[in-house]
Tab-separated table of C-alpha atoms in Angstrom:
chain	number	residue	atom	x	y	z
A	113	MET	CA	4.400	-9.363	94.713
A	114	THR	CA	0.967	-8.581	93.654
A	115	HIS	CA	0.400	-9.052	89.672
A	116	PRO	CA	-0.332	-5.637	88.199
A	117	VAL	CA	-3.841	-6.789	86.852
A	118	HIS	CA	-4.650	-6.829	90.476
A	119	THR	CA	-3.170	-3.036	91.327
A	120	PRO	CA	-4.395	-0.450	89.394
A	121	VAL	CA	-1.794	2.208	89.983
A	122	VAL	CA	-0.784	6.000	89.067
A	123	ALA	CA	3.001	6.280	88.439
A	124	ALA	CA	3.949	9.640	89.626
A	125	ASP	CA	7.205	11.703	89.939
A	126	GLY	CA	9.215	9.901	92.225
A	127	GLY	CA	6.257	7.533	93.519
A	128	LEU	CA	3.615	4.909	92.785
A	129	VAL	CA	-0.238	5.464	94.029
A	130	ARG	CA	-1.951	2.089	94.207
A	131	PHE	CA	-5.480	1.050	94.675
A	132	ALA	CA	-7.006	-2.139	95.661
A	133	LEU	CA	-8.894	-3.545	92.463
A	134	ALA	CA	-11.879	-4.738	94.291
A	135	ASP	CA	-12.804	-1.319	95.778
A	136	LEU	CA	-12.003	0.438	92.608
A	137	LEU	CA	-14.090	-1.738	90.527
A	138	ALA	CA	-16.826	-1.667	92.991
A	139	GLY	CA	-16.762	2.112	93.040
A	140	VAL	CA	-15.916	2.586	96.299
A	141	PRO	CA	-12.248	3.200	96.469
A	142	GLY	CA	-11.378	3.678	100.374
A	143	SER	CA	-7.846	4.277	100.543
A	144	MET	CA	-4.763	4.400	98.541
A	145	ARG	CA	-1.042	3.422	98.928
A	146	VAL	CA	1.456	6.021	98.298
A	147	GLU	CA	4.853	4.309	97.677
A	148	LEU	CA	8.053	6.420	97.368
A	149	THR	CA	10.907	5.621	94.797
A	150	ASP	CA	12.470	9.054	94.661
A	151	ALA	CA	11.649	11.302	97.907
A	152	GLY	CA	13.395	14.389	96.325
A	153	ALA	CA	11.211	13.815	93.199
A	154	ALA	CA	8.223	13.205	95.403
A	155	GLU	CA	8.415	16.399	97.808
A	156	PRO	CA	6.843	18.961	95.216
A	157	TRP	CA	3.341	16.882	95.487
A	158	LEU	CA	3.859	14.625	98.578
A	159	THR	CA	2.537	17.084	101.113
A	160	ARG	CA	-0.017	18.696	98.913
A	161	LEU	CA	-1.558	15.173	98.477
A	162	VAL	CA	-1.383	13.395	101.787
A	163	GLY	CA	-0.679	16.250	104.419
A	164	GLU	CA	2.330	17.051	106.477
A	165	GLU	CA	2.048	14.208	108.965
A	166	HIS	CA	1.693	11.492	106.353
A	167	ALA	CA	4.230	12.933	104.430
A	168	LEU	CA	6.695	12.314	107.261
A	169	GLU	CA	5.521	8.675	107.606
A	170	ALA	CA	6.128	8.241	104.026
A	171	LEU	CA	9.336	9.391	104.056
A	172	VAL	CA	10.615	7.392	106.932
A	173	SER	CA	9.050	4.056	105.964
A	174	GLY	CA	8.889	4.632	102.141
A	175	ARG	CA	5.118	4.192	101.843
A	176	VAL	CA	1.981	5.528	103.591
A	177	ASP	CA	-1.894	4.765	103.674
A	178	VAL	CA	-4.096	7.445	103.360
A	179	PRO	CA	-7.999	8.074	102.102
A	180	ALA	CA	-8.472	7.830	98.400
A	181	ARG	CA	-8.374	10.966	96.356
A	182	PRO	CA	-11.249	10.813	93.836
A	183	GLU	CA	-9.504	12.529	91.064
A	184	LEU	CA	-6.473	9.587	91.381
A	185	ALA	CA	-8.924	7.075	91.841
A	186	THR	CA	-10.498	7.862	88.657
A	187	LEU	CA	-7.155	7.858	86.559
A	188	ALA	CA	-5.942	4.649	88.111
A	189	LEU	CA	-9.338	2.987	86.955
A	190	LEU	CA	-8.970	4.295	83.253
A	191	LEU	CA	-5.184	3.541	83.105
A	192	TRP	CA	-5.803	-0.127	84.190
A	193	ALA	CA	-9.040	-0.305	82.092
A	194	ARG	CA	-6.804	0.565	79.087
A	195	ARG	CA	-4.473	-2.204	79.849
A	196	TRP	CA	-6.590	-4.927	81.615
A	197	TRP	CA	-10.302	-4.642	80.771
A	198	PRO	CA	-11.334	-8.211	79.985
A	199	ALA	CA	-13.490	-7.683	76.992
A	200	SER	CA	-15.574	-10.885	76.159
A	201	PRO	CA	-18.510	-11.699	74.251
A	202	THR	CA	-18.388	-15.206	75.641
A	203	LEU	CA	-18.455	-13.740	79.316
A	204	GLY	CA	-20.530	-10.860	78.421
A	205	ILE	CA	-18.225	-8.263	78.939
A	206	PRO	CA	-18.383	-5.592	76.272
A	207	ALA	CA	-15.414	-4.229	74.592
A	208	LEU	CA	-14.537	-0.647	75.584
A	209	ASP	CA	-13.797	1.942	72.876
A	210	PRO	CA	-10.064	2.684	73.029
A	211	ALA	CA	-10.584	6.199	71.852
A	212	LEU	CA	-13.064	7.182	74.399
A	213	LEU	CA	-10.786	5.381	77.246
A	214	ASP	CA	-8.089	7.874	75.870
A	215	LEU	CA	-10.125	10.885	75.934
A	216	GLU	CA	-10.926	10.010	79.452
A	217	ALA	CA	-7.397	9.362	80.644
A	218	ALA	CA	-6.276	12.501	78.773
A	219	VAL	CA	-9.012	14.717	81.153
A	220	ALA	CA	-8.289	12.789	84.223
A	221	THR	CA	-4.439	12.981	83.577
A	222	ALA	CA	-4.728	16.942	83.168
A	223	GLU	CA	-6.867	17.299	86.414
A	224	VAL	CA	-3.653	15.788	88.172
A	225	ALA	CA	-0.533	16.311	85.977
A	226	GLU	CA	0.916	19.604	87.843
A	227	GLY	CA	3.600	19.012	89.747
A	228	MET	CA	3.008	15.524	90.055
A	229	LEU	CA	2.829	13.668	86.505
A	230	ASP	CA	5.716	15.516	84.857
A	231	GLY	CA	7.224	12.240	83.891
A	232	PHE	CA	4.396	10.290	83.363
A	233	GLU	CA	4.381	7.458	80.881
A	234	ALA	CA	1.368	9.079	78.954
A	235	THR	CA	0.642	12.902	78.944
A	236	PRO	CA	-3.056	14.537	78.347
A	237	ALA	CA	-1.416	15.427	75.135
A	238	ASP	CA	-0.123	11.881	74.184
A	239	LEU	CA	-3.595	10.448	75.179
A	240	PHE	CA	-5.267	13.108	73.261
A	241	ASP	CA	-3.445	12.402	70.390
A	242	ALA	CA	-4.392	8.602	70.521
A	243	ALA	CA	-7.962	9.466	70.707
A	244	VAL	CA	-8.500	12.348	68.278
A	245	ASP	CA	-9.036	9.946	65.333
A	246	GLY	CA	-11.420	7.513	66.725
A	247	LEU	CA	-13.986	9.921	67.938
A	248	ALA	CA	-15.707	11.208	64.944
A	249	ALA	CA	-19.002	9.209	65.909
A	250	THR	CA	-19.961	7.871	69.415
A	251	PRO	CA	-23.164	7.285	71.414
A	252	VAL	CA	-22.197	9.600	73.981
A	253	ALA	CA	-21.655	12.524	71.829
A	254	ASP	CA	-22.703	15.239	74.379
A	255	GLU	CA	-20.359	13.851	77.076
A	256	VAL	CA	-17.498	13.581	74.493
A	257	ARG	CA	-17.948	17.340	73.416
A	258	GLY	CA	-17.813	18.330	77.054
A	259	LEU	CA	-14.536	16.484	77.650
A	260	CYS	CA	-13.066	17.903	74.455
A	261	THR	CA	-13.865	21.648	75.721
A	262	ARG	CA	-12.775	20.812	78.874
A	263	LEU	CA	-9.293	19.615	77.400
A	264	SER	CA	-9.423	22.692	74.893
A	265	ALA	CA	-9.262	25.031	77.877
A	266	TRP	CA	-6.608	23.127	79.483
A	267	PHE	CA	-4.161	22.730	76.298
A	268	ASP	CA	-4.907	26.673	75.956
A	269	GLY	CA	-3.671	27.475	79.534
A	270	GLN	CA	-0.495	25.203	78.458
A	271	ASP	CA	0.235	27.227	75.631
A	272	ASP	CA	-0.802	24.394	73.373
A	273	VAL	CA	-2.457	26.084	70.701
A	274	VAL	CA	-2.305	23.473	68.314
A	275	ARG	CA	-4.031	20.628	70.308
A	276	ALA	CA	-6.366	23.391	72.305
A	277	GLU	CA	-7.828	24.355	68.525
A	278	ALA	CA	-8.146	20.430	67.734
A	279	ALA	CA	-9.859	19.915	71.058
A	280	ALA	CA	-12.321	22.465	70.114
A	281	ARG	CA	-12.880	21.192	66.404
A	282	LEU	CA	-13.473	17.745	67.693
A	283	ALA	CA	-16.016	19.431	70.426
A	284	ALA	CA	-17.887	20.942	67.329
A	285	ALA	CA	-17.538	17.775	65.006
A	286	VAL	CA	-18.444	15.098	67.144
A	287	THR	CA	-21.802	13.219	66.268
A	288	PRO	CA	-24.036	10.437	67.759
A	289	GLY	CA	-23.201	7.177	66.474
A	290	GLN	CA	-22.027	3.796	67.431
A	291	ARG	CA	-18.393	2.277	66.355
A	292	ALA	CA	-18.417	-1.385	65.283
A	293	TYR	CA	-15.986	-4.229	66.250
A	294	ALA	CA	-14.938	-6.544	64.198
A	295	LEU	CA	-15.522	-9.428	66.378
A	296	ALA	CA	-16.972	-12.962	65.617
A	297	ALA	CA	-17.706	-14.564	69.040
A	298	GLY	CA	-18.275	-18.201	69.645
A	299	ILE	CA	-16.604	-19.640	66.513
A	300	GLU	CA	-16.095	-23.574	67.200
A	301	PRO	CA	-12.618	-25.030	66.472
A	302	ALA	CA	-12.047	-27.136	63.442
A	303	ALA	CA	-13.106	-30.614	64.098
A	304	SER	CA	-9.945	-33.169	64.437
A	305	GLY	CA	-9.190	-34.837	60.984
A	306	GLU	CA	-7.116	-37.423	59.397
A	307	GLY	CA	-3.324	-37.304	60.451
A	308	VAL	CA	-4.086	-35.491	63.636
A	309	VAL	CA	-1.199	-36.729	65.997
A	310	THR	CA	-2.196	-34.642	69.261
A	311	GLU	CA	-4.148	-31.748	70.011
A	312	GLY	CA	-4.902	-29.262	72.952
A	313	ARG	CA	-6.594	-26.358	74.241
A	314	GLU	CA	-4.862	-23.509	76.034
A	315	SER	CA	-5.855	-19.923	77.472
A	316	VAL	CA	-4.577	-16.667	76.452
A	317	ASP	CA	-2.307	-15.013	79.427
A	318	TRP	CA	-3.284	-11.462	79.432
A	319	ALA	CA	0.204	-10.152	80.250
A	320	ARG	CA	1.413	-11.576	77.113
A	321	VAL	CA	-0.868	-9.917	74.808
A	322	PRO	CA	-1.725	-6.534	73.643
A	323	PRO	CA	-5.105	-5.125	75.364
A	324	GLY	CA	-8.209	-4.902	73.580
A	325	ILE	CA	-7.461	-7.711	70.983
A	326	LEU	CA	-8.729	-10.884	72.103
A	327	ASP	CA	-11.661	-12.411	74.041
A	328	ALA	CA	-10.520	-12.484	77.670
A	329	ALA	CA	-12.327	-15.876	78.039
A	330	GLU	CA	-10.476	-18.962	78.814
A	331	ASN	CA	-9.683	-21.776	76.425
A	332	THR	CA	-9.718	-19.767	73.303
A	333	VAL	CA	-6.755	-21.244	71.839
A	334	THR	CA	-6.756	-24.733	70.218
A	335	TRP	CA	-3.943	-26.489	68.537
A	336	ARG	CA	-3.236	-29.594	66.846
A	337	VAL	CA	-0.148	-31.208	65.345
A	338	VAL	CA	-0.550	-32.988	61.911
A	339	ALA	CA	1.484	-35.685	60.483
A	340	ALA	CA	1.767	-35.295	56.590
A	341	PRO	CA	3.865	-37.129	53.945
A	342	THR	CA	6.144	-34.190	53.574
A	343	ALA	CA	6.573	-32.618	57.066
A	344	THR	CA	4.593	-32.665	60.750
A	345	ARG	CA	2.334	-29.313	60.946
A	346	LEU	CA	1.503	-27.462	63.980
A	347	GLU	CA	-1.819	-25.414	63.504
A	348	VAL	CA	-2.889	-22.967	65.772
A	349	GLU	CA	-6.103	-21.003	66.037
A	350	VAL	CA	-7.140	-18.240	68.628
A	351	ALA	CA	-10.997	-17.514	68.824
A	352	GLY	CA	-12.374	-14.201	69.527
A	353	ALA	CA	-10.696	-11.296	67.629
A	354	PHE	CA	-11.233	-7.614	68.083
A	355	ALA	CA	-8.612	-5.988	65.835
A	356	ASP	CA	-5.576	-6.879	64.124
A	357	ALA	CA	-2.177	-7.353	65.682
A	358	THR	CA	1.350	-8.500	65.386
A	359	LEU	CA	0.753	-11.837	67.141
A	360	SER	CA	2.532	-15.024	67.380
A	361	ALA	CA	1.930	-18.410	69.297
A	362	PHE	CA	5.103	-20.354	70.394
A	363	ALA	CA	5.489	-24.336	70.763
A	364	THR	CA	7.789	-25.055	73.708
A	365	ARG	CA	9.398	-28.509	74.739
A	366	ASP	CA	10.939	-28.877	78.292
A	367	GLY	CA	10.391	-25.127	78.934
A	368	GLU	CA	12.506	-24.103	75.755
A	369	VAL	CA	10.755	-22.629	72.661
A	370	VAL	CA	11.003	-24.939	69.819
A	371	ALA	CA	8.793	-23.268	67.031
A	372	GLU	CA	7.185	-19.418	66.467
A	373	VAL	CA	3.684	-19.783	64.574
A	374	PRO	CA	2.857	-16.190	63.310
A	375	LEU	CA	-0.903	-15.595	63.526
A	376	ARG	CA	-3.033	-13.808	60.880
A	377	TRP	CA	-6.150	-12.057	61.604
A	378	GLY	CA	-9.051	-13.744	59.905
A	379	VAL	CA	-13.092	-13.585	60.696
A	380	GLY	CA	-13.227	-13.531	64.449
A	381	ARG	CA	-9.741	-15.439	64.792
A	382	PHE	CA	-6.232	-15.686	64.331
A	383	ALA	CA	-4.867	-18.550	62.730
A	384	GLY	CA	-1.276	-20.061	61.608
A	385	ALA	CA	0.318	-23.205	61.135
A	386	VAL	CA	4.430	-23.967	60.698
A	387	ASP	CA	6.198	-27.336	60.390
A	388	LEU	CA	7.243	-28.787	63.706
A	389	ALA	CA	10.343	-31.198	64.219
A	390	PRO	CA	9.785	-34.125	66.072
A	391	PRO	CA	9.450	-35.340	68.902
A	392	VAL	CA	5.764	-34.380	69.144
A	393	PRO	CA	4.888	-33.411	72.674
A	394	ILE	CA	4.688	-29.711	73.356
A	395	GLY	CA	3.392	-26.896	75.065
A	396	LEU	CA	2.026	-23.805	73.745
A	397	PHE	CA	1.345	-20.318	74.347
A	398	VAL	CA	0.293	-16.944	72.694
A	399	GLY	CA	1.786	-13.771	72.820
A	400	VAL	CA	5.350	-12.078	73.857
A	401	THR	CA	8.065	-14.396	75.407
A	402	PRO	CA	10.347	-11.848	77.790
A	403	GLU	CA	11.857	-14.208	80.577
A	404	ASP	CA	10.647	-11.516	83.339
A	405	LEU	CA	7.039	-11.341	82.222
A	406	ALA	CA	4.907	-11.527	85.190
A	407	GLY	CA	2.339	-13.708	83.855
A	408	THR	CA	-1.529	-14.060	84.825
A	409	THR	CA	-3.177	-17.163	85.776
A	410	ALA	CA	-6.532	-18.890	85.549
A	411	GLU	CA	-7.006	-17.403	89.153
A	412	ASP	CA	-6.061	-13.925	88.277
A	413	ARG	CA	-8.339	-13.652	85.380
A	414	ALA	CA	-11.491	-15.337	86.957
A	415	GLU	CA	-11.239	-12.886	90.030
A	416	VAL	CA	-10.727	-9.829	87.398
A	417	VAL	CA	-13.619	-11.141	85.439
A	418	ALA	CA	-16.009	-11.452	88.404
A	419	LEU	CA	-14.994	-7.841	89.598
A	420	VAL	CA	-15.699	-6.500	86.187
A	421	ARG	CA	-19.176	-8.280	85.784
A	422	ALA	CA	-20.190	-6.975	89.253
A	423	ARG	CA	-19.843	-3.534	87.750
A	424	GLU	CA	-23.220	-4.112	85.910
A	425	ALA	CA	-24.970	-3.282	88.797
A	426	LEU	CA	-23.386	0.522	89.481
A	427	PRO	CA	-25.213	3.513	88.605
A	428	PRO	CA	-24.086	5.192	85.431
A	429	GLU	CA	-21.873	7.877	87.191
A	430	ALA	CA	-20.043	5.302	88.783
A	431	ARG	CA	-18.859	3.647	85.391
A	432	THR	CA	-16.620	5.069	83.013
A	433	LEU	CA	-17.706	6.893	80.021
A	434	ALA	CA	-16.530	4.098	77.693
A	435	GLU	CA	-18.598	1.666	79.647
A	436	ARG	CA	-21.704	3.219	79.450
A	437	ALA	CA	-21.209	4.049	75.337
A	438	ALA	CA	-20.604	0.108	75.400
A	439	THR	CA	-23.968	-0.438	76.916
A	440	ASP	CA	-25.566	1.524	73.738
A	441	GLY	CA	-24.022	-1.372	71.140
A	442	GLU	CA	-23.593	-4.591	70.397
A	443	PHE	CA	-19.998	-6.229	70.146
């Protein structure tokens, strides 16, 4: 099965709408695949979306490929970017303002929500609520005012008076400005010192960590095992940190976790240390540990980075508002 990092998806009631990542990031989403998970739940929107002939094909085979709908392609791109955008000063990929992404996704969700996304994981209201506190200042203030005005009208039509008024207030209050990110990139790991038994470097599996927290480049994790008179210590550093988060590293031996290292946010990095029981040879990864996790490989990450970097050549109207805002500032 293709990893989610490669398959932007909109989860509709009773079905999934998938896009090819390469086409979506290139700004030319030619087709989309509709996969049914519950034909009864999908019935209210399926024919309207794909037409009677393709709807019948989907009901028979469980899936159908049809020309992409621009509004769904836009939503799929924004939802993908919220989870998988590989921000990295090392690689020259700017961080995207999460509040702007949430606001854009709120508008895009509202445009396709009726009869299709009633059970969607994030409603326009959820996304707007997540965005509202981070938009007091933005380098794309005029565009944000326009999105807030559209959302205000949509909430008003949904009889959500509180959010309609909040969106209208935000439209009136937003001002030009640039959000700053607490990222210090390119910090070199500490040099090996006395007592170092073994050391290594690892890459962060994007699937194991929250989005928008760490530099997406490879080999940002350094670790060392240090022998001391009282104990053997495992020290871990993860270079390139955009924001604080609850994050741990895990030492493994023969595939089993043998130590957890809580990581604390510092200047441009996370770091932590714990005592480690012998024997010394270990593996190490950063992030969550569920057994059923579909992890990313170095090849997965390299392909996504190449596709994202190629977006620099797209015209402004083919890029998200968050991308356009990011080009106006520094990391």
